[in-house]
Amino acid sequence: MTLQLFKGLVALMVMVCIPWLLESFRNLRKTDYQHSEEHLRERVQEIYAAVTLFYNRLHTLRQSGELAPTEWPDFDAQYCSDDWRAKVAAVIAADEGAEEGRGFFSWNYWTCSADMAFTYVSSVEIIDKTGDRGTASLVVHCGEVATPVLLNMVYERGDWRIDDITNNWQRLPVLPYYEWKQEMENYLGDKQ
């Protein structure tokens, strides 16, 4: 009887443990994928697909003489880190009351341009990924201008988010070099 009791307990443990182990392995694979270079590259592509789709629709509306939408998507809330969003909010607050075109954001960090033109990205590559931080490079094409962009990414709020943007990180002589986060910090420091 004790042998049968032992076999029954072992069988019960196996029935309970196997589903738990399978679920643990499934979650482990999911976590590994979310932190993989492949997922980081896909995330950057997903972000810029949404951004360029919106700006290209906006460009088309302007070309046809139609009014721009009254509500714009909050790409920063969807795709940027908490620190980035705090800096952007601080800059916007510092610029309240400034004449149009006189504030910090005289050009767009999503399109790398002050002008509206057909926009797309190419050459998305992951340069580095260590733990919850990564660096991606891409080229943002806005009209005739192709700007190399470097994104510092952070894994936050369940996905990869942009934490900093550097325009012309390859320092091409015809384009301005611009580290957005540092420039925002300098601007806020000058405002105090």
Short mmCIF file of N, CA, C and O in Angstrom, two decimals, residues 39-137:
data_model
loop_
_atom_site.label_atom_id
_atom_site.label_comp_id
_atom_site.label_asym_id
_atom_site.label_seq_id
_atom_site.Cartn_x
_atom_site.Cartn_y
_atom_site.Cartn_z
N HIS A 39 13.49 41.94 -31.28
CA HIS A 39 12.30 42.68 -30.82
C HIS A 39 12.58 44.18 -30.78
O HIS A 39 11.71 44.98 -31.14
N LEU A 40 13.77 44.57 -30.36
CA LEU A 40 14.12 45.98 -30.32
C LEU A 40 14.06 46.58 -31.73
O LEU A 40 13.50 47.66 -31.93
N ARG A 41 14.61 45.89 -32.72
CA ARG A 41 14.56 46.36 -34.11
C ARG A 41 13.10 46.47 -34.59
O ARG A 41 12.71 47.46 -35.19
N GLU A 42 12.30 45.44 -34.29
CA GLU A 42 10.88 45.47 -34.67
C GLU A 42 10.15 46.62 -33.99
O GLU A 42 9.28 47.26 -34.60
N ARG A 43 10.50 46.91 -32.77
CA ARG A 43 9.86 48.00 -32.04
C ARG A 43 10.19 49.35 -32.69
O ARG A 43 9.30 50.19 -32.87
N VAL A 44 11.44 49.56 -33.05
CA VAL A 44 11.83 50.80 -33.72
C VAL A 44 11.07 50.93 -35.05
O VAL A 44 10.54 51.99 -35.37
N GLN A 45 10.98 49.84 -35.79
CA GLN A 45 10.25 49.85 -37.05
C GLN A 45 8.76 50.15 -36.82
O GLN A 45 8.14 50.91 -37.57
N GLU A 46 8.19 49.57 -35.77
CA GLU A 46 6.78 49.80 -35.43
C GLU A 46 6.55 51.27 -35.08
O GLU A 46 5.58 51.89 -35.54
N ILE A 47 7.44 51.84 -34.28
CA ILE A 47 7.32 53.24 -33.88
C ILE A 47 7.33 54.14 -35.10
O ILE A 47 6.45 54.98 -35.30
N TYR A 48 8.33 53.96 -35.94
CA TYR A 48 8.46 54.86 -37.09
C TYR A 48 7.44 54.58 -38.18
O TYR A 48 7.12 55.48 -38.96
N ALA A 49 6.89 53.39 -38.23
CA ALA A 49 5.79 53.13 -39.17
C ALA A 49 4.58 53.98 -38.79
O ALA A 49 3.95 54.61 -39.64
N ALA A 50 4.27 54.02 -37.50
CA ALA A 50 3.12 54.82 -37.03
C ALA A 50 3.39 56.31 -37.22
O ALA A 50 2.51 57.06 -37.67
N VAL A 51 4.59 56.74 -36.87
CA VAL A 51 4.93 58.15 -36.96
C VAL A 51 4.91 58.63 -38.41
O VAL A 51 4.29 59.65 -38.74
N THR A 52 5.56 57.90 -39.31
CA THR A 52 5.61 58.33 -40.71
C THR A 52 4.24 58.25 -41.37
O THR A 52 3.92 59.10 -42.20
N LEU A 53 3.44 57.28 -41.00
CA LEU A 53 2.08 57.20 -41.54
C LEU A 53 1.30 58.48 -41.21
O LEU A 53 0.66 59.08 -42.07
N PHE A 54 1.37 58.90 -39.96
CA PHE A 54 0.66 60.11 -39.55
C PHE A 54 1.20 61.34 -40.28
O PHE A 54 0.43 62.13 -40.84
N TYR A 55 2.53 61.53 -40.28
CA TYR A 55 3.09 62.73 -40.90
C TYR A 55 2.88 62.73 -42.42
O TYR A 55 2.71 63.79 -43.02
N ASN A 56 2.86 61.57 -43.04
CA ASN A 56 2.58 61.52 -44.48
C ASN A 56 1.12 61.85 -44.77
O ASN A 56 0.81 62.51 -45.77
N ARG A 57 0.22 61.42 -43.90
CA ARG A 57 -1.19 61.81 -44.05
C ARG A 57 -1.34 63.32 -43.88
O ARG A 57 -2.07 63.98 -44.61
N LEU A 58 -0.65 63.86 -42.89
CA LEU A 58 -0.68 65.30 -42.64
C LEU A 58 -0.12 66.05 -43.85
O LEU A 58 -0.69 67.05 -44.29
N HIS A 59 0.97 65.57 -44.40
CA HIS A 59 1.57 66.18 -45.59
C HIS A 59 0.59 66.16 -46.77
O HIS A 59 0.41 67.16 -47.47
N THR A 60 -0.09 65.03 -46.96
CA THR A 60 -1.06 64.91 -48.04
C THR A 60 -2.22 65.90 -47.86
O THR A 60 -2.67 66.53 -48.81
N LEU A 61 -2.70 66.04 -46.62
CA LEU A 61 -3.77 67.00 -46.34
C LEU A 61 -3.32 68.43 -46.67
O LEU A 61 -4.06 69.19 -47.29
N ARG A 62 -2.12 68.76 -46.27
CA ARG A 62 -1.62 70.12 -46.53
C ARG A 62 -1.43 70.35 -48.03
O ARG A 62 -1.68 71.44 -48.52
N GLN A 63 -0.96 69.33 -48.74
CA GLN A 63 -0.76 69.45 -50.19
C GLN A 63 -2.09 69.69 -50.89
O GLN A 63 -2.15 70.41 -51.88
N SER A 64 -3.15 69.08 -50.40
CA SER A 64 -4.46 69.23 -51.03
C SER A 64 -5.24 70.43 -50.50
O SER A 64 -6.37 70.67 -50.92
N GLY A 65 -4.64 71.18 -49.58
CA GLY A 65 -5.28 72.38 -49.05
C GLY A 65 -6.29 72.12 -47.95
O GLY A 65 -7.01 73.02 -47.53
N GLU A 66 -6.35 70.89 -47.47
CA GLU A 66 -7.29 70.56 -46.40
C GLU A 66 -6.70 70.94 -45.04
O GLU A 66 -5.49 71.08 -44.89
N LEU A 67 -7.58 71.06 -44.08
CA LEU A 67 -7.15 71.39 -42.73
C LEU A 67 -6.48 70.20 -42.06
O LEU A 67 -6.85 69.05 -42.29
N ALA A 68 -5.52 70.50 -41.21
CA ALA A 68 -4.85 69.46 -40.43
C ALA A 68 -5.80 68.93 -39.36
O ALA A 68 -6.74 69.64 -38.97
N PRO A 69 -5.60 67.71 -38.90
CA PRO A 69 -6.47 67.19 -37.84
C PRO A 69 -6.35 68.04 -36.58
O PRO A 69 -5.30 68.61 -36.31
N THR A 70 -7.42 68.12 -35.83
CA THR A 70 -7.40 68.91 -34.60
C THR A 70 -6.74 68.16 -33.46
O THR A 70 -6.22 68.76 -32.53
N GLU A 71 -6.77 66.83 -33.52
CA GLU A 71 -6.11 66.02 -32.49
C GLU A 71 -4.98 65.23 -33.12
O GLU A 71 -5.19 64.51 -34.10
N TRP A 72 -3.81 65.38 -32.55
CA TRP A 72 -2.65 64.65 -33.04
C TRP A 72 -2.37 63.50 -32.08
O TRP A 72 -2.60 63.61 -30.87
N PRO A 73 -1.84 62.41 -32.59
CA PRO A 73 -1.47 61.32 -31.68
C PRO A 73 -0.35 61.78 -30.75
O PRO A 73 0.50 62.57 -31.14
N ASP A 74 -0.37 61.28 -29.54
CA ASP A 74 0.69 61.61 -28.58
C ASP A 74 1.78 60.54 -28.70
O ASP A 74 1.82 59.58 -27.92
N PHE A 75 2.64 60.71 -29.70
CA PHE A 75 3.70 59.73 -29.93
C PHE A 75 4.65 59.62 -28.75
O PHE A 75 5.16 58.56 -28.46
N ASP A 76 4.88 60.74 -28.06
CA ASP A 76 5.76 60.69 -26.89
C ASP A 76 5.20 59.78 -25.82
O ASP A 76 5.92 58.97 -25.24
N ALA A 77 3.90 59.88 -25.55
CA ALA A 77 3.27 59.03 -24.53
C ALA A 77 3.32 57.56 -24.94
O ALA A 77 3.53 56.69 -24.11
N GLN A 78 3.15 57.30 -26.23
CA GLN A 78 3.13 55.92 -26.71
C GLN A 78 4.52 55.32 -26.82
O GLN A 78 4.69 54.13 -26.57
N TYR A 79 5.51 56.12 -27.21
CA TYR A 79 6.78 55.55 -27.64
C TYR A 79 8.02 56.07 -26.92
O TYR A 79 9.13 55.61 -27.22
N CYS A 80 7.87 57.00 -25.99
CA CYS A 80 9.05 57.58 -25.35
C CYS A 80 9.09 57.29 -23.85
O CYS A 80 8.06 57.03 -23.23
N SER A 81 10.28 57.38 -23.30
CA SER A 81 10.50 57.08 -21.89
C SER A 81 9.89 58.16 -21.00
O SER A 81 9.60 59.28 -21.45
N ASP A 82 9.73 57.84 -19.75
CA ASP A 82 9.21 58.80 -18.77
C ASP A 82 10.14 60.02 -18.67
O ASP A 82 9.67 61.15 -18.59
N ASP A 83 11.45 59.79 -18.68
CA ASP A 83 12.41 60.89 -18.57
C ASP A 83 12.32 61.81 -19.78
O ASP A 83 12.31 63.03 -19.64
N TRP A 84 12.23 61.24 -20.98
CA TRP A 84 12.09 62.04 -22.19
C TRP A 84 10.82 62.90 -22.12
O TRP A 84 10.85 64.10 -22.38
N ARG A 85 9.72 62.27 -21.74
CA ARG A 85 8.45 62.99 -21.68
C ARG A 85 8.49 64.10 -20.64
O ARG A 85 7.92 65.17 -20.85
N ALA A 86 9.18 63.88 -19.52
CA ALA A 86 9.30 64.92 -18.49
C ALA A 86 10.09 66.11 -19.03
O ALA A 86 9.73 67.27 -18.77
N LYS A 87 11.14 65.84 -19.79
CA LYS A 87 11.95 66.93 -20.37
C LYS A 87 11.13 67.72 -21.40
O LYS A 87 11.16 68.95 -21.40
N VAL A 88 10.42 67.01 -22.26
CA VAL A 88 9.59 67.69 -23.26
C VAL A 88 8.53 68.55 -22.56
O VAL A 88 8.31 69.71 -22.92
N ALA A 89 7.90 68.02 -21.53
CA ALA A 89 6.87 68.77 -20.79
C ALA A 89 7.48 70.01 -20.13
O ALA A 89 6.85 71.09 -20.14
N ALA A 90 8.68 69.88 -19.58
CA ALA A 90 9.34 71.03 -18.95
C ALA A 90 9.66 72.11 -19.98
O ALA A 90 9.49 73.31 -19.71
N VAL A 91 10.10 71.70 -21.15
CA VAL A 91 10.40 72.67 -22.21
C VAL A 91 9.12 73.36 -22.67
O VAL A 91 9.09 74.59 -22.85
N ILE A 92 8.07 72.61 -22.87
CA ILE A 92 6.79 73.19 -23.29
C ILE A 92 6.29 74.18 -22.24
O ILE A 92 5.82 75.28 -22.56
N ALA A 93 6.41 73.82 -20.97
CA ALA A 93 5.99 74.72 -19.89
C ALA A 93 6.84 75.99 -19.88
O ALA A 93 6.33 77.10 -19.68
N ALA A 94 8.13 75.86 -20.12
CA ALA A 94 9.03 77.02 -20.15
C ALA A 94 8.71 77.94 -21.33
O ALA A 94 8.95 79.15 -21.27
N ASP A 95 8.18 77.36 -22.40
CA ASP A 95 7.86 78.14 -23.61
C ASP A 95 6.47 78.73 -23.61
O ASP A 95 6.11 79.43 -24.56
N GLU A 96 5.66 78.46 -22.59
CA GLU A 96 4.30 78.99 -22.57
C GLU A 96 4.34 80.51 -22.66
O GLU A 96 5.10 81.17 -21.98
N GLY A 97 3.53 81.04 -23.56
CA GLY A 97 3.48 82.49 -23.74
C GLY A 97 4.47 83.01 -24.77
O GLY A 97 4.42 84.17 -25.14
N ALA A 98 5.38 82.17 -25.24
CA ALA A 98 6.34 82.62 -26.26
C ALA A 98 5.63 82.76 -27.60
O ALA A 98 4.65 82.06 -27.87
N GLU A 99 6.12 83.66 -28.44
CA GLU A 99 5.56 83.81 -29.77
C GLU A 99 5.76 82.52 -30.57
O GLU A 99 6.74 81.81 -30.35
N GLU A 100 4.84 82.27 -31.49
CA GLU A 100 4.96 81.06 -32.31
C GLU A 100 6.28 81.08 -33.07
O GLU A 100 6.67 82.10 -33.63
N GLY A 101 6.96 79.95 -33.05
CA GLY A 101 8.25 79.86 -33.73
C GLY A 101 9.42 80.36 -32.90
O GLY A 101 10.56 80.30 -33.32
N ARG A 102 9.14 80.87 -31.69
CA ARG A 102 10.20 81.41 -30.84
C ARG A 102 10.61 80.45 -29.73
O ARG A 102 11.53 80.73 -28.99
N GLY A 103 9.91 79.34 -29.61
CA GLY A 103 10.22 78.40 -28.55
C GLY A 103 11.31 77.42 -28.96
O GLY A 103 11.92 77.53 -30.02
N PHE A 104 11.51 76.45 -28.13
CA PHE A 104 12.57 75.46 -28.36
C PHE A 104 12.30 74.60 -29.59
O PHE A 104 13.19 74.36 -30.39
N PHE A 105 11.08 74.13 -29.73
CA PHE A 105 10.76 73.18 -30.79
C PHE A 105 10.47 73.89 -32.11
O PHE A 105 9.34 73.99 -32.55
N SER A 106 11.52 74.36 -32.76
CA SER A 106 11.35 75.02 -34.05
C SER A 106 11.43 74.01 -35.19
O SER A 106 11.16 74.35 -36.33
N TRP A 107 11.80 72.77 -34.88
CA TRP A 107 11.77 71.69 -35.86
C TRP A 107 11.41 70.41 -35.16
O TRP A 107 11.43 70.33 -33.93
N ASN A 108 11.04 69.40 -35.92
CA ASN A 108 10.41 68.20 -35.40
C ASN A 108 11.43 67.07 -35.25
O ASN A 108 12.09 66.70 -36.22
N TYR A 109 11.51 66.52 -34.05
CA TYR A 109 12.47 65.43 -33.84
C TYR A 109 12.03 64.12 -34.47
O TYR A 109 12.85 63.24 -34.69
N TRP A 110 10.75 63.97 -34.78
CA TRP A 110 10.29 62.74 -35.43
C TRP A 110 10.68 62.73 -36.91
O TRP A 110 11.03 61.69 -37.45
N THR A 111 10.57 63.88 -37.56
CA THR A 111 10.86 63.95 -39.00
C THR A 111 12.23 64.56 -39.30
O THR A 111 12.66 64.58 -40.45
N CYS A 112 12.90 65.08 -38.26
CA CYS A 112 14.21 65.72 -38.41
C CYS A 112 14.13 66.91 -39.35
O CYS A 112 15.06 67.18 -40.12
N SER A 113 13.03 67.64 -39.30
CA SER A 113 12.83 68.73 -40.23
C SER A 113 11.86 69.75 -39.67
O SER A 113 11.02 69.43 -38.84
N ALA A 114 12.00 70.98 -40.16
CA ALA A 114 11.02 72.02 -39.84
C ALA A 114 9.95 72.05 -40.92
O ALA A 114 8.91 72.67 -40.75
N ASP A 115 10.22 71.40 -42.03
CA ASP A 115 9.30 71.39 -43.16
C ASP A 115 8.50 70.10 -43.18
O ASP A 115 8.91 69.09 -42.64
N MET A 116 7.38 70.17 -43.87
CA MET A 116 6.53 68.99 -44.03
C MET A 116 6.80 68.41 -45.42
O MET A 116 6.70 69.13 -46.41
N ALA A 117 7.18 67.15 -45.47
CA ALA A 117 7.43 66.47 -46.74
C ALA A 117 7.20 64.98 -46.54
O ALA A 117 7.08 64.50 -45.40
N PHE A 118 7.16 64.24 -47.64
CA PHE A 118 7.01 62.79 -47.54
C PHE A 118 8.16 62.24 -46.71
O PHE A 118 9.33 62.55 -46.95
N THR A 119 7.84 61.40 -45.72
CA THR A 119 8.83 60.91 -44.77
C THR A 119 8.80 59.39 -44.70
O THR A 119 7.73 58.79 -44.70
N TYR A 120 9.99 58.80 -44.64
CA TYR A 120 10.11 57.37 -44.41
C TYR A 120 11.45 57.10 -43.75
O TYR A 120 12.32 57.99 -43.70
N VAL A 121 11.62 55.90 -43.22
CA VAL A 121 12.89 55.54 -42.59
C VAL A 121 13.49 54.35 -43.33
O VAL A 121 12.79 53.56 -43.96
N SER A 122 14.80 54.24 -43.21
CA SER A 122 15.51 53.10 -43.79
C SER A 122 16.68 52.74 -42.88
O SER A 122 16.98 53.45 -41.92
N SER A 123 17.30 51.64 -43.18
CA SER A 123 18.55 51.20 -42.52
C SER A 123 18.43 51.09 -41.01
O SER A 123 19.31 51.55 -40.28
N VAL A 124 17.36 50.49 -40.51
CA VAL A 124 17.22 50.31 -39.07
C VAL A 124 18.17 49.20 -38.62
O VAL A 124 18.11 48.08 -39.11
N GLU A 125 19.06 49.54 -37.70
CA GLU A 125 20.03 48.58 -37.17
C GLU A 125 20.14 48.74 -35.66
O GLU A 125 19.99 49.84 -35.15
N ILE A 126 20.42 47.65 -35.00
CA ILE A 126 20.69 47.70 -33.56
C ILE A 126 22.20 47.74 -33.39
O ILE A 126 22.91 46.85 -33.85
N ILE A 127 22.68 48.77 -32.75
CA ILE A 127 24.12 48.94 -32.56
C ILE A 127 24.57 48.26 -31.27
O ILE A 127 25.62 47.65 -31.21
N ASP A 128 23.73 48.38 -30.25
CA ASP A 128 24.09 47.83 -28.95
C ASP A 128 22.82 47.51 -28.19
O ASP A 128 21.81 48.19 -28.35
N LYS A 129 22.86 46.46 -27.37
CA LYS A 129 21.75 46.14 -26.48
C LYS A 129 22.33 45.45 -25.27
O LYS A 129 22.98 44.42 -25.37
N THR A 130 22.16 46.08 -24.13
CA THR A 130 22.65 45.53 -22.88
C THR A 130 21.53 45.64 -21.85
O THR A 130 21.17 46.74 -21.44
N GLY A 131 20.97 44.49 -21.48
CA GLY A 131 19.89 44.49 -20.49
C GLY A 131 18.70 45.28 -20.97
O GLY A 131 18.15 45.02 -22.03
N ASP A 132 18.32 46.30 -20.17
CA ASP A 132 17.14 47.11 -20.47
C ASP A 132 17.49 48.38 -21.25
O ASP A 132 16.69 49.30 -21.33
N ARG A 133 18.66 48.44 -21.84
CA ARG A 133 19.07 49.60 -22.63
C ARG A 133 19.56 49.12 -23.99
O ARG A 133 20.14 48.05 -24.12
N GLY A 134 19.29 49.93 -24.99
CA GLY A 134 19.73 49.59 -26.33
C GLY A 134 19.95 50.84 -27.15
O GLY A 134 19.49 51.93 -26.79
N THR A 135 20.66 50.68 -28.25
CA THR A 135 20.92 51.79 -29.16
C THR A 135 20.60 51.31 -30.57
O THR A 135 21.09 50.26 -31.00
N ALA A 136 19.79 52.08 -31.26
CA ALA A 136 19.41 51.76 -32.63
C ALA A 136 19.78 52.92 -33.53
O ALA A 136 19.75 54.08 -33.12
N SER A 137 20.14 52.60 -34.76
CA SER A 137 20.39 53.64 -35.75
C SER A 137 19.41 53.46 -36.90
O SER A 137 18.95 52.34 -37.17
#
